[in-house]
Each structure stands twice: as C-alpha cells, then as structure tokens.
Amino acid sequence: MEAWKALPGDGAYKILIIEDSPYDRALYRRLLHQSDASFSVYEAENLSDGIELSRRLKMDCILLDCRLPDAHGTDFLRLCRTEGFAPDAAIVMVSGQDNVQTAVDAMKLGALDFLIKNTAMERYFVQNIMNAIERASLKRRLRESQQELENSYKALTDFAHTASHDLQAPLRRVRQFCNLLKEETGDRLGPEGLDYVERLTTNVIRLQKLVEDLLTYSGAANGREGRAEIDLNVLVADVIEDVNVSVIENNARILLDELPTLSVYPVRMRGLFQNLICNALKYRSEEDPIIRIFYEEEPSRYVFSVKDNGIGIDEEYHHAIFTAFERLCSQDAVEGSGLGLSICKKVVEKHGGEIWVESSPGQGATFKFTIPK
Ligand code: ADP
C-alpha cells in the first residue's frame, strides 16, 4: 500500500509549485494528477509570487526550484524562517544540479527534502512529496504538544504559586491564635491542653515552611529575576552567616575554597547554596559535620561541589531525591518538605546546568552542579 493513503484527512493537499520553467511546472502537474492522492495545485513563476501565494493560502507542500529568476530558493527558506510564514508547509527543494552544499544548506534552513531533476526523480516524485508532507505534519504535532506541555506546566506552577500565596495569611493567623491561646489561657488549659497547643503550633510551622517552599518552587524557574555578575565568595559567605546558628548547634565546620565571579541569578543561586548547606547539616552522621565547598573549572563549564561527611545516600535513590516531595526519612526523624532538592534542580537548569549526587550510605554525600561558561 502506498504510504500517503494512511494520512489523516481526505481533502485535497494544497501544493504550490514555485518554478520558472513552464516545462517543469507541466511535468510536476502531470505527475501529481496521475497519482492516487488528490492535490490542488497552485503555481508561481518567481519568488515574489510564491511568497504572495503562500502568505494567502495555507499550503501543505511547497515545491521550490533552486534557481528562480528573482532569487535563489534558499532565500525563500530564509524568509520563511525570519518572517514565520508557511510554518507548517513541507518545503521540498528541486534542483537541476546535484550540489551537496546547496542540499545541506536547504535542509538546515528547514527544507524537508532535496530532489534532483532527472528521470529517476519522476518515479518517486509523489512518494517523496507525500513523505515530506507526513514529516511536516509530525513536526507540527510535536510543536503543538510541546506548546501544550509548556502551557500546562506554566498553569500548574501559577496555580501552585497562587494557592500557596493565599494560604500564607490564614496560616499566619492560626499561628497567632495558637500563641494567644497559650499566653492568655495557658494556665486554664492544663498540661494536656498545653501539649495539644504545642503540637498544633509545630504542625502550623511545618505547614508554613511547606507553603514557603512551594512558593519558591513555583518561582524557581519562572520568576522575573535577571542575571548579574556575582562574586560567589561573598554570596556563599552570606549564606553561611545565615545558617550560623545551625552550624554552632551541630558543632559543624564549613571549609570554603576560593570561588569564581560568575553571571548568575543571585537570589536563586543563594537559595541553591543554602539548600545544599542546610541539607549537609540536617543529614549529619554521628561525627561532627565537615562541609567543603569547592569548584573545578572545565573547558566549557564550572563544576561546583558541596561535600559532607553525613549519613550518605544509597545509589538507588540518587535520582529520586531530586523529585518534589521525595524524602528518604520520616518527618519526625528530620524536618523537611521534600522540595529542597527539586528547587535546586530547577535553579541549576535555569542556569543551563545539571545537578547530581555522588554518595553511598555512611560515606557522606557530594552534591555537584554545573554552570556552563
Ligand atoms: P527535605 O530535606 O526537605 O526532605 P530535599 O529535597 O532537600 O528535601 O531532600 C530530599 C531527600 O534527600 C531528603 O529527605 C534526604 O533523605 C535526602 N538528602 C538530601 N540531602 C542529603 C545529604 N546531604 N545527605 C544525605 N541525604 C540527603
């Protein structure tokens, strides 16, 4: 069975022939009309008429001669790109000469096939046209699905942002009332009542942290922050200052190597280091935590490392931990929302890099991420 019979839609395919030779136009017309598929054929003798027609009508295929009286065929391809017309048409270039460079240029500019005018071409002419139409239709469907995916992803993060934003105010109020209840009526509540209020407060605080993390998560890839040249020594020193209480409580040591100055999204980058350092403190082992922060420069990228001597992570979970809400320990063992590393991943991806972990249980963990040059 011929391939084009399986194509969806039973209307005629609109095909535009841009060709100055009346002999070639007649030949293509004849070949198209002799085939089993149904075509509505339009013709243009030069580039400007071709542009005019393809702007007016949505073509399924454009058969484009390489040498036109007013331009080269590749000029048409360039215009399609820069001006965005005929985005869904399968453009097939036809040339009298077997010129590899022109064929490569045409394909790079978006042509879906390159045919050489000779007797062999006539045999597979319609088959080649139909294959190109099918490829163009697949490309269009792929583009549409990508767009749909992007739209739903954006809608989801917008929803997460709005929902978590709206949750903040009532949560703040619940926490205030918990405090009031304890302060104003604590003596009447008795030990059991006070214990309930304590537990209520702990859970509200957890919920507040979760909502805060959700807000950061939804903003990590889409926020409006711009890049700036940042001395990462200063940025990381600031983060260490912020987590100082936890450093002292854990009797931890942070060893900071000299870091470079790079163009980064400053707030996101700060959050990235903060998450990794806090995790290195949280998932500590019996030993006093030692955290080393360093980087290596490779030809095309910088590779940063945050290395700890904590409990480590089984290789089985090295990928899963970067997924939202994925945690390896219970809430009671170590507090957390399970969003930290997924935010880190988004931030690194926003910078065009990658993040991964090298670790095994009991051997500490080294979180590595790259920033392309
Ligand atoms: P959270 O810390 O809120 O649970 P994260 O997304 O930051 O969420 O981390 C996901 C999981 O990865 C953690 O629950 C923990 O099990 C594991 N993890 C993260 N960092 C480390 C680390 N430095 N050492 C060992 N395990 C870690």
Short mmCIF file of C-alpha atoms and ligand atoms in Angstrom, two decimals:
data_model
loop_
_atom_site.label_atom_id
_atom_site.label_comp_id
_atom_site.label_asym_id
_atom_site.label_seq_id
_atom_site.Cartn_x
_atom_site.Cartn_y
_atom_site.Cartn_z
CA MET A 1 0.00 0.00 0.00
CA GLU A 2 1.25 3.49 -0.73
CA ALA A 3 2.23 5.48 2.37
CA TRP A 4 0.09 8.56 1.73
CA LYS A 5 -3.16 6.62 1.77
CA ALA A 6 -2.74 6.26 5.53
CA LEU A 7 -2.57 10.05 6.06
CA PRO A 8 -5.43 11.64 8.02
CA GLY A 9 -7.91 13.97 6.31
CA ASP A 10 -9.44 13.32 2.94
CA GLY A 11 -9.40 16.83 1.46
CA ALA A 12 -7.02 17.67 -1.39
CA TYR A 13 -3.47 18.59 -0.44
CA LYS A 14 -2.65 22.15 -1.39
CA ILE A 15 0.64 22.20 -3.22
CA LEU A 16 2.44 25.25 -4.52
CA ILE A 17 4.99 24.92 -7.31
CA ILE A 18 7.49 27.79 -7.42
CA GLU A 19 9.27 27.19 -10.71
CA ASP A 20 10.11 29.43 -13.65
CA SER A 21 10.27 26.67 -16.30
CA PRO A 22 6.82 26.06 -17.85
CA TYR A 23 8.07 22.65 -18.96
CA ASP A 24 8.94 21.58 -15.38
CA ARG A 25 5.69 23.01 -13.99
CA ALA A 26 3.70 20.98 -16.53
CA LEU A 27 5.69 17.86 -15.65
CA TYR A 28 5.05 18.22 -11.89
CA ARG A 29 1.39 18.94 -12.51
CA ARG A 30 1.08 15.83 -14.63
CA LEU A 31 2.86 13.62 -12.09
CA LEU A 32 0.68 14.93 -9.26
CA HIS A 33 -2.55 14.48 -11.15
CA GLN A 34 -1.62 10.98 -12.26
CA SER A 35 -1.20 9.82 -8.67
CA ASP A 36 -3.91 8.34 -6.44
CA ALA A 37 -3.71 11.22 -3.97
CA SER A 38 -5.73 14.35 -4.56
CA PHE A 39 -3.92 17.68 -4.99
CA SER A 40 -4.97 21.28 -5.55
CA VAL A 41 -2.03 22.67 -7.47
CA TYR A 42 -1.02 26.35 -7.39
CA GLU A 43 1.79 27.80 -9.45
CA ALA A 44 4.20 30.73 -9.21
CA GLU A 45 6.94 31.64 -11.68
CA ASN A 46 9.12 33.59 -9.30
CA LEU A 47 9.90 34.13 -5.63
CA SER A 48 7.69 37.17 -5.04
CA ASP A 49 4.59 35.48 -6.49
CA GLY A 50 5.44 32.39 -4.48
CA ILE A 51 5.63 34.45 -1.27
CA GLU A 52 2.37 36.17 -2.09
CA LEU A 53 0.55 32.84 -2.66
CA SER A 54 1.98 31.06 0.37
CA ARG A 55 1.02 34.03 2.54
CA ARG A 56 -2.55 33.93 1.27
CA LEU A 57 -3.17 30.17 1.34
CA LYS A 58 -2.11 27.57 3.86
CA MET A 59 -0.07 25.17 1.72
CA ASP A 60 0.58 21.56 2.67
CA CYS A 61 3.64 21.43 0.44
CA ILE A 62 5.81 23.90 -1.46
CA LEU A 63 7.87 22.60 -4.32
CA LEU A 64 10.68 25.09 -4.62
CA ASP A 65 13.03 25.46 -7.54
CA CYS A 66 16.62 26.19 -6.61
CA ARG A 67 17.23 28.87 -9.22
CA LEU A 68 14.45 31.40 -9.67
CA PRO A 69 14.57 34.49 -11.90
CA ASP A 70 14.47 36.90 -8.95
CA ALA A 71 16.29 34.92 -6.24
CA HIS A 72 17.76 31.66 -5.05
CA GLY A 73 15.42 29.09 -3.50
CA THR A 74 17.29 29.31 -0.20
CA ASP A 75 16.21 32.98 0.05
CA PHE A 76 12.64 31.74 0.25
CA LEU A 77 13.58 29.32 3.05
CA ARG A 78 15.35 32.12 4.93
CA LEU A 79 12.28 34.37 4.62
CA CYS A 80 10.04 31.57 5.89
CA ARG A 81 12.20 31.43 8.99
CA THR A 82 12.66 35.12 9.67
CA GLU A 83 9.10 36.16 8.82
CA GLY A 84 7.45 32.99 10.12
CA PHE A 85 5.23 32.27 7.13
CA ALA A 86 4.33 28.82 5.79
CA PRO A 87 5.32 27.32 9.17
CA ASP A 88 3.51 24.03 8.57
CA ALA A 89 4.25 23.52 4.87
CA ALA A 90 6.54 20.70 3.77
CA ILE A 91 9.10 22.51 1.63
CA VAL A 92 10.79 20.34 -0.97
CA MET A 93 13.64 21.90 -2.91
CA VAL A 94 14.21 20.84 -6.52
CA SER A 95 17.49 21.42 -8.32
CA GLY A 96 18.83 20.81 -11.79
CA GLN A 97 22.27 20.06 -10.33
CA ASP A 98 23.45 17.62 -7.75
CA ASN A 99 25.05 20.17 -5.41
CA VAL A 100 25.67 18.70 -1.96
CA GLN A 101 26.38 22.05 -0.30
CA THR A 102 23.10 23.56 -1.55
CA ALA A 103 21.25 20.46 -0.35
CA VAL A 104 22.83 20.75 3.11
CA ASP A 105 22.09 24.50 3.28
CA ALA A 106 18.47 23.90 2.23
CA MET A 107 17.90 21.18 4.83
CA LYS A 108 19.49 23.33 7.54
CA LEU A 109 17.13 26.14 6.61
CA GLY A 110 14.10 23.88 7.02
CA ALA A 111 13.57 22.11 3.66
CA LEU A 112 12.29 18.59 4.27
CA ASP A 113 13.70 17.06 1.10
CA PHE A 114 16.01 17.88 -1.81
CA LEU A 115 15.23 16.36 -5.22
CA ILE A 116 17.45 16.33 -8.31
CA LYS A 117 15.65 16.84 -11.62
CA ASN A 118 16.17 13.66 -13.65
CA THR A 119 14.15 10.76 -14.92
CA ALA A 120 14.60 8.77 -11.69
CA MET A 121 13.03 11.65 -9.78
CA GLU A 122 9.81 11.22 -11.72
CA ARG A 123 9.38 7.67 -10.47
CA TYR A 124 9.39 8.56 -6.78
CA PHE A 125 8.21 12.13 -7.16
CA VAL A 126 4.79 11.82 -5.49
CA GLN A 127 6.08 9.36 -2.90
CA ASN A 128 8.77 11.88 -1.88
CA ILE A 129 6.23 14.71 -1.71
CA MET A 130 3.89 12.64 0.47
CA ASN A 131 6.74 11.63 2.78
CA ALA A 132 7.68 15.28 3.21
CA ILE A 133 4.03 16.22 3.95
CA GLU A 134 3.89 13.49 6.58
CA ARG A 135 7.15 14.68 8.18
CA ALA A 136 5.84 18.25 8.25
CA SER A 137 2.63 17.07 9.90
CA LEU A 138 4.62 15.15 12.55
CA LYS A 139 6.78 18.23 13.18
CA ARG A 140 3.66 20.37 13.62
CA ARG A 141 2.07 17.89 16.02
CA LEU A 142 5.29 17.72 18.04
CA ARG A 143 5.44 21.52 18.21
CA GLU A 144 1.80 21.68 19.33
CA SER A 145 2.31 19.05 22.04
CA GLN A 146 5.39 20.88 23.29
CA GLN A 147 3.40 24.09 23.46
CA GLU A 148 0.55 22.34 25.30
CA LEU A 149 3.03 20.85 27.74
CA GLU A 150 4.61 24.24 28.38
CA ASN A 151 1.20 25.84 28.87
CA SER A 152 0.02 23.24 31.36
CA TYR A 153 3.33 23.37 33.22
CA LYS A 154 3.00 27.13 33.49
CA ALA A 155 -0.65 26.86 34.57
CA LEU A 156 0.36 24.35 37.23
CA THR A 157 3.19 26.47 38.63
CA ASP A 158 0.95 29.56 38.52
CA PHE A 159 -1.69 27.63 40.42
CA ALA A 160 0.86 26.39 42.99
CA HIS A 161 2.07 29.97 43.35
CA THR A 162 -1.41 31.46 43.85
CA ALA A 163 -2.59 28.67 46.13
CA SER A 164 0.47 28.80 48.34
CA HIS A 165 0.42 32.59 48.38
CA ASP A 166 -3.23 32.62 49.51
CA LEU A 167 -2.52 30.02 52.18
CA GLN A 168 0.07 32.18 53.90
CA ALA A 169 -2.28 34.70 55.52
CA PRO A 170 -4.70 32.22 57.18
CA LEU A 171 -1.74 30.16 58.37
CA ARG A 172 -0.14 33.21 59.98
CA ARG A 173 -3.43 33.87 61.77
CA VAL A 174 -3.72 30.28 63.03
CA ARG A 175 -0.22 30.58 64.43
CA GLN A 176 -1.02 33.91 66.12
CA PHE A 177 -4.11 32.39 67.72
CA CYS A 178 -2.09 29.41 68.94
CA ASN A 179 0.28 31.88 70.64
CA LEU A 180 -2.64 33.85 72.10
CA LEU A 181 -4.27 30.66 73.37
CA LYS A 182 -1.04 29.69 75.12
CA GLU A 183 -0.37 33.15 76.59
CA GLU A 184 -3.89 34.16 77.61
CA THR A 185 -5.45 30.89 78.68
CA GLY A 186 -2.42 28.64 79.21
CA ASP A 187 -2.96 28.34 82.99
CA ARG A 188 -6.52 27.12 82.44
CA LEU A 189 -5.62 24.60 79.73
CA GLY A 190 -3.70 22.22 81.97
CA PRO A 191 -0.70 20.12 80.82
CA GLU A 192 -2.71 18.09 78.30
CA GLY A 193 -4.30 21.17 76.72
CA LEU A 194 -0.90 22.90 76.54
CA ASP A 195 0.58 19.82 74.86
CA TYR A 196 -2.15 19.99 72.20
CA VAL A 197 -1.46 23.67 71.57
CA GLU A 198 2.27 22.89 71.28
CA ARG A 199 1.58 20.17 68.71
CA LEU A 200 -0.78 22.45 66.83
CA THR A 201 1.92 25.13 66.68
CA THR A 202 4.56 22.65 65.46
CA ASN A 203 2.30 21.50 62.65
CA VAL A 204 1.37 25.02 61.63
CA ILE A 205 5.07 25.89 61.46
CA ARG A 206 5.63 22.81 59.24
CA LEU A 207 2.77 23.86 57.01
CA GLN A 208 4.15 27.40 56.77
CA LYS A 209 7.55 26.03 55.71
CA LEU A 210 5.88 23.79 53.14
CA VAL A 211 3.91 26.72 51.71
CA GLU A 212 7.07 28.85 51.62
CA ASP A 213 8.93 26.07 49.78
CA LEU A 214 6.05 25.66 47.33
CA LEU A 215 6.22 29.36 46.57
CA THR A 216 9.97 29.13 45.97
CA TYR A 217 9.45 26.00 43.88
CA SER A 218 6.88 27.64 41.60
CA GLY A 219 9.04 30.75 41.25
CA ALA A 220 12.37 28.96 40.76
CA ALA A 221 12.02 28.53 37.01
CA ASN A 222 9.60 31.31 36.09
CA GLY A 223 10.48 34.29 38.31
CA ARG A 224 11.47 37.61 36.81
CA GLU A 225 14.90 37.89 38.39
CA GLY A 226 17.69 38.88 35.98
CA ARG A 227 21.28 37.69 35.87
CA ALA A 228 24.12 39.66 37.45
CA GLU A 229 27.89 39.29 37.87
CA ILE A 230 28.21 37.89 41.38
CA ASP A 231 31.26 37.15 43.48
CA LEU A 232 30.28 33.71 44.74
CA ASN A 233 32.72 34.03 47.69
CA VAL A 234 30.57 36.84 49.05
CA LEU A 235 27.29 35.08 48.23
CA VAL A 236 28.29 31.82 49.95
CA ALA A 237 29.81 33.66 52.94
CA ASP A 238 26.40 35.38 53.39
CA VAL A 239 24.61 32.03 53.30
CA ILE A 240 27.00 30.61 55.92
CA GLU A 241 26.33 33.66 58.10
CA ASP A 242 22.57 32.99 57.80
CA VAL A 243 22.89 29.37 58.90
CA ASN A 244 25.36 30.19 61.67
CA VAL A 245 23.04 29.11 64.50
CA SER A 246 22.67 25.67 62.98
CA VAL A 247 26.44 25.47 62.34
CA ILE A 248 27.12 26.16 66.04
CA GLU A 249 24.37 23.80 67.27
CA ASN A 250 25.81 20.99 65.15
CA ASN A 251 29.42 21.80 66.05
CA ALA A 252 30.00 21.89 62.27
CA ARG A 253 32.92 23.22 60.23
CA ILE A 254 32.47 24.71 56.78
CA LEU A 255 35.57 24.85 54.57
CA LEU A 256 35.14 27.30 51.73
CA ASP A 257 37.60 27.31 48.82
CA GLU A 258 38.14 30.36 46.64
CA LEU A 259 35.11 30.62 44.27
CA PRO A 260 34.79 32.48 40.94
CA THR A 261 32.74 35.55 39.98
CA LEU A 262 30.02 34.49 37.53
CA SER A 263 26.91 35.75 35.81
CA VAL A 264 24.09 34.11 37.80
CA TYR A 265 20.55 34.68 39.07
CA PRO A 266 21.62 35.91 42.53
CA VAL A 267 18.56 35.09 44.65
CA ARG A 268 18.16 31.65 43.12
CA MET A 269 21.88 30.91 43.44
CA ARG A 270 21.76 31.90 47.09
CA GLY A 271 18.82 29.54 47.64
CA LEU A 272 20.73 26.76 45.90
CA PHE A 273 23.77 27.00 48.19
CA GLN A 274 21.53 27.49 51.23
CA ASN A 275 19.58 24.29 50.47
CA LEU A 276 22.70 22.22 49.91
CA ILE A 277 24.46 23.52 53.03
CA CYS A 278 21.35 23.10 55.21
CA ASN A 279 20.92 19.52 53.95
CA ALA A 280 24.58 18.78 54.71
CA LEU A 281 23.89 19.94 58.28
CA LYS A 282 20.50 18.19 58.58
CA TYR A 283 21.55 14.80 57.27
CA ARG A 284 24.62 14.61 59.50
CA SER A 285 26.04 11.42 60.97
CA GLU A 286 27.36 10.81 64.50
CA GLU A 287 30.53 12.66 63.54
CA ASP A 288 30.72 16.44 63.73
CA PRO A 289 29.76 17.74 60.29
CA ILE A 290 32.56 18.89 57.99
CA ILE A 291 31.28 20.57 54.83
CA ARG A 292 33.62 21.51 52.00
CA ILE A 293 32.57 23.83 49.18
CA PHE A 294 34.81 23.98 46.12
CA TYR A 295 34.78 24.13 42.33
CA GLU A 296 36.70 22.92 39.30
CA GLU A 297 36.96 24.73 36.00
CA GLU A 298 36.49 22.65 32.85
CA PRO A 299 36.77 23.96 29.27
CA SER A 300 33.04 24.53 28.85
CA ARG A 301 31.71 24.71 32.40
CA TYR A 302 32.30 25.20 36.13
CA VAL A 303 31.61 22.21 38.37
CA PHE A 304 30.69 23.14 41.96
CA SER A 305 30.71 20.66 44.85
CA VAL A 306 29.16 20.70 48.31
CA LYS A 307 30.70 17.73 50.12
CA ASP A 308 29.67 16.46 53.54
CA ASN A 309 30.54 13.58 55.88
CA GLY A 310 26.90 12.85 56.77
CA ILE A 311 24.71 9.75 56.56
CA GLY A 312 25.08 9.44 52.77
CA ILE A 313 22.51 8.18 50.25
CA ASP A 314 22.05 4.77 48.68
CA GLU A 315 22.70 4.81 44.92
CA GLU A 316 19.15 3.56 44.35
CA TYR A 317 17.82 7.00 45.40
CA HIS A 318 20.36 9.24 43.63
CA HIS A 319 17.78 10.32 41.03
CA ALA A 320 14.60 10.17 43.10
CA ILE A 321 15.74 12.72 45.70
CA PHE A 322 15.60 15.48 43.06
CA THR A 323 11.86 14.85 42.58
CA ALA A 324 9.41 17.04 44.53
CA PHE A 325 8.20 15.59 47.87
CA GLU A 326 10.65 12.66 47.70
CA ARG A 327 12.18 12.04 51.13
CA LEU A 328 14.22 9.16 52.47
CA CYS A 329 13.50 9.64 56.17
CA SER A 330 10.41 10.31 58.28
CA GLN A 331 9.22 13.79 59.22
CA ASP A 332 9.86 13.00 62.87
CA ALA A 333 13.47 11.98 62.26
CA VAL A 334 14.40 15.11 60.25
CA GLU A 335 12.08 18.03 59.43
CA GLY A 336 11.63 18.79 55.75
CA SER A 337 9.17 19.30 52.90
CA GLY A 338 10.97 17.19 50.30
CA LEU A 339 11.08 20.18 47.97
CA GLY A 340 14.61 21.49 48.61
CA LEU A 341 16.50 19.43 46.02
CA SER A 342 13.77 19.79 43.39
CA ILE A 343 14.11 23.57 43.78
CA CYS A 344 17.92 23.18 43.45
CA LYS A 345 17.39 21.21 40.24
CA LYS A 346 15.15 23.90 38.78
CA VAL A 347 17.64 26.62 39.70
CA VAL A 348 20.57 24.76 38.13
CA GLU A 349 18.52 24.06 34.99
CA LYS A 350 17.56 27.73 34.81
CA HIS A 351 21.32 28.42 34.61
CA GLY A 352 21.63 25.79 31.85
CA GLY A 353 23.49 23.29 34.06
CA GLU A 354 23.00 19.87 35.65
CA ILE A 355 22.92 18.63 39.24
CA TRP A 356 23.66 15.20 40.67
CA VAL A 357 24.90 13.48 43.81
CA GLU A 358 27.82 11.15 44.41
CA SER A 359 27.35 9.18 47.61
CA SER A 360 26.94 5.87 49.37
CA PRO A 361 25.45 5.13 52.80
CA GLY A 362 27.75 6.07 55.68
CA GLN A 363 30.25 7.72 53.32
CA GLY A 364 28.87 11.26 53.20
CA ALA A 365 27.47 12.91 50.08
CA THR A 366 28.87 15.26 47.45
CA PHE A 367 26.26 17.31 45.62
CA LYS A 368 27.66 18.56 42.32
CA PHE A 369 26.21 21.07 39.90
CA THR A 370 27.48 22.74 36.76
CA ILE A 371 27.20 26.25 35.37
CA PRO A 372 28.04 26.48 31.66
CA LYS A 373 30.52 29.14 30.60
P1 ADP B 1 13.98 17.73 52.56
O1 ADP B 1 15.33 17.99 53.13
O2 ADP B 1 13.01 18.82 52.84
O3 ADP B 1 13.44 16.38 52.89
P2 ADP B 1 15.24 17.73 49.95
O4 ADP B 1 14.56 17.76 48.62
O5 ADP B 1 16.20 18.80 50.26
O6 ADP B 1 14.04 17.71 50.99
O7 ADP B 1 15.97 16.34 50.09
C1 ADP B 1 15.32 15.15 49.68
C2 ADP B 1 15.87 13.97 50.45
O8 ADP B 1 17.23 13.71 50.05
C3 ADP B 1 15.96 14.21 51.95
O9 ADP B 1 14.74 13.92 52.57
C4 ADP B 1 17.08 13.28 52.36
O10 ADP B 1 16.58 11.98 52.57
C5 ADP B 1 18.00 13.26 51.14
N1 ADP B 1 19.17 14.18 51.29
C6 ADP B 1 19.27 15.43 50.87
N2 ADP B 1 20.48 15.95 51.14
C7 ADP B 1 21.18 14.99 51.76
C8 ADP B 1 22.51 14.89 52.30
N3 ADP B 1 23.36 15.92 52.23
N4 ADP B 1 22.88 13.73 52.87
C9 ADP B 1 22.03 12.67 52.91
N5 ADP B 1 20.76 12.69 52.43
C10 ADP B 1 20.35 13.83 51.86
#
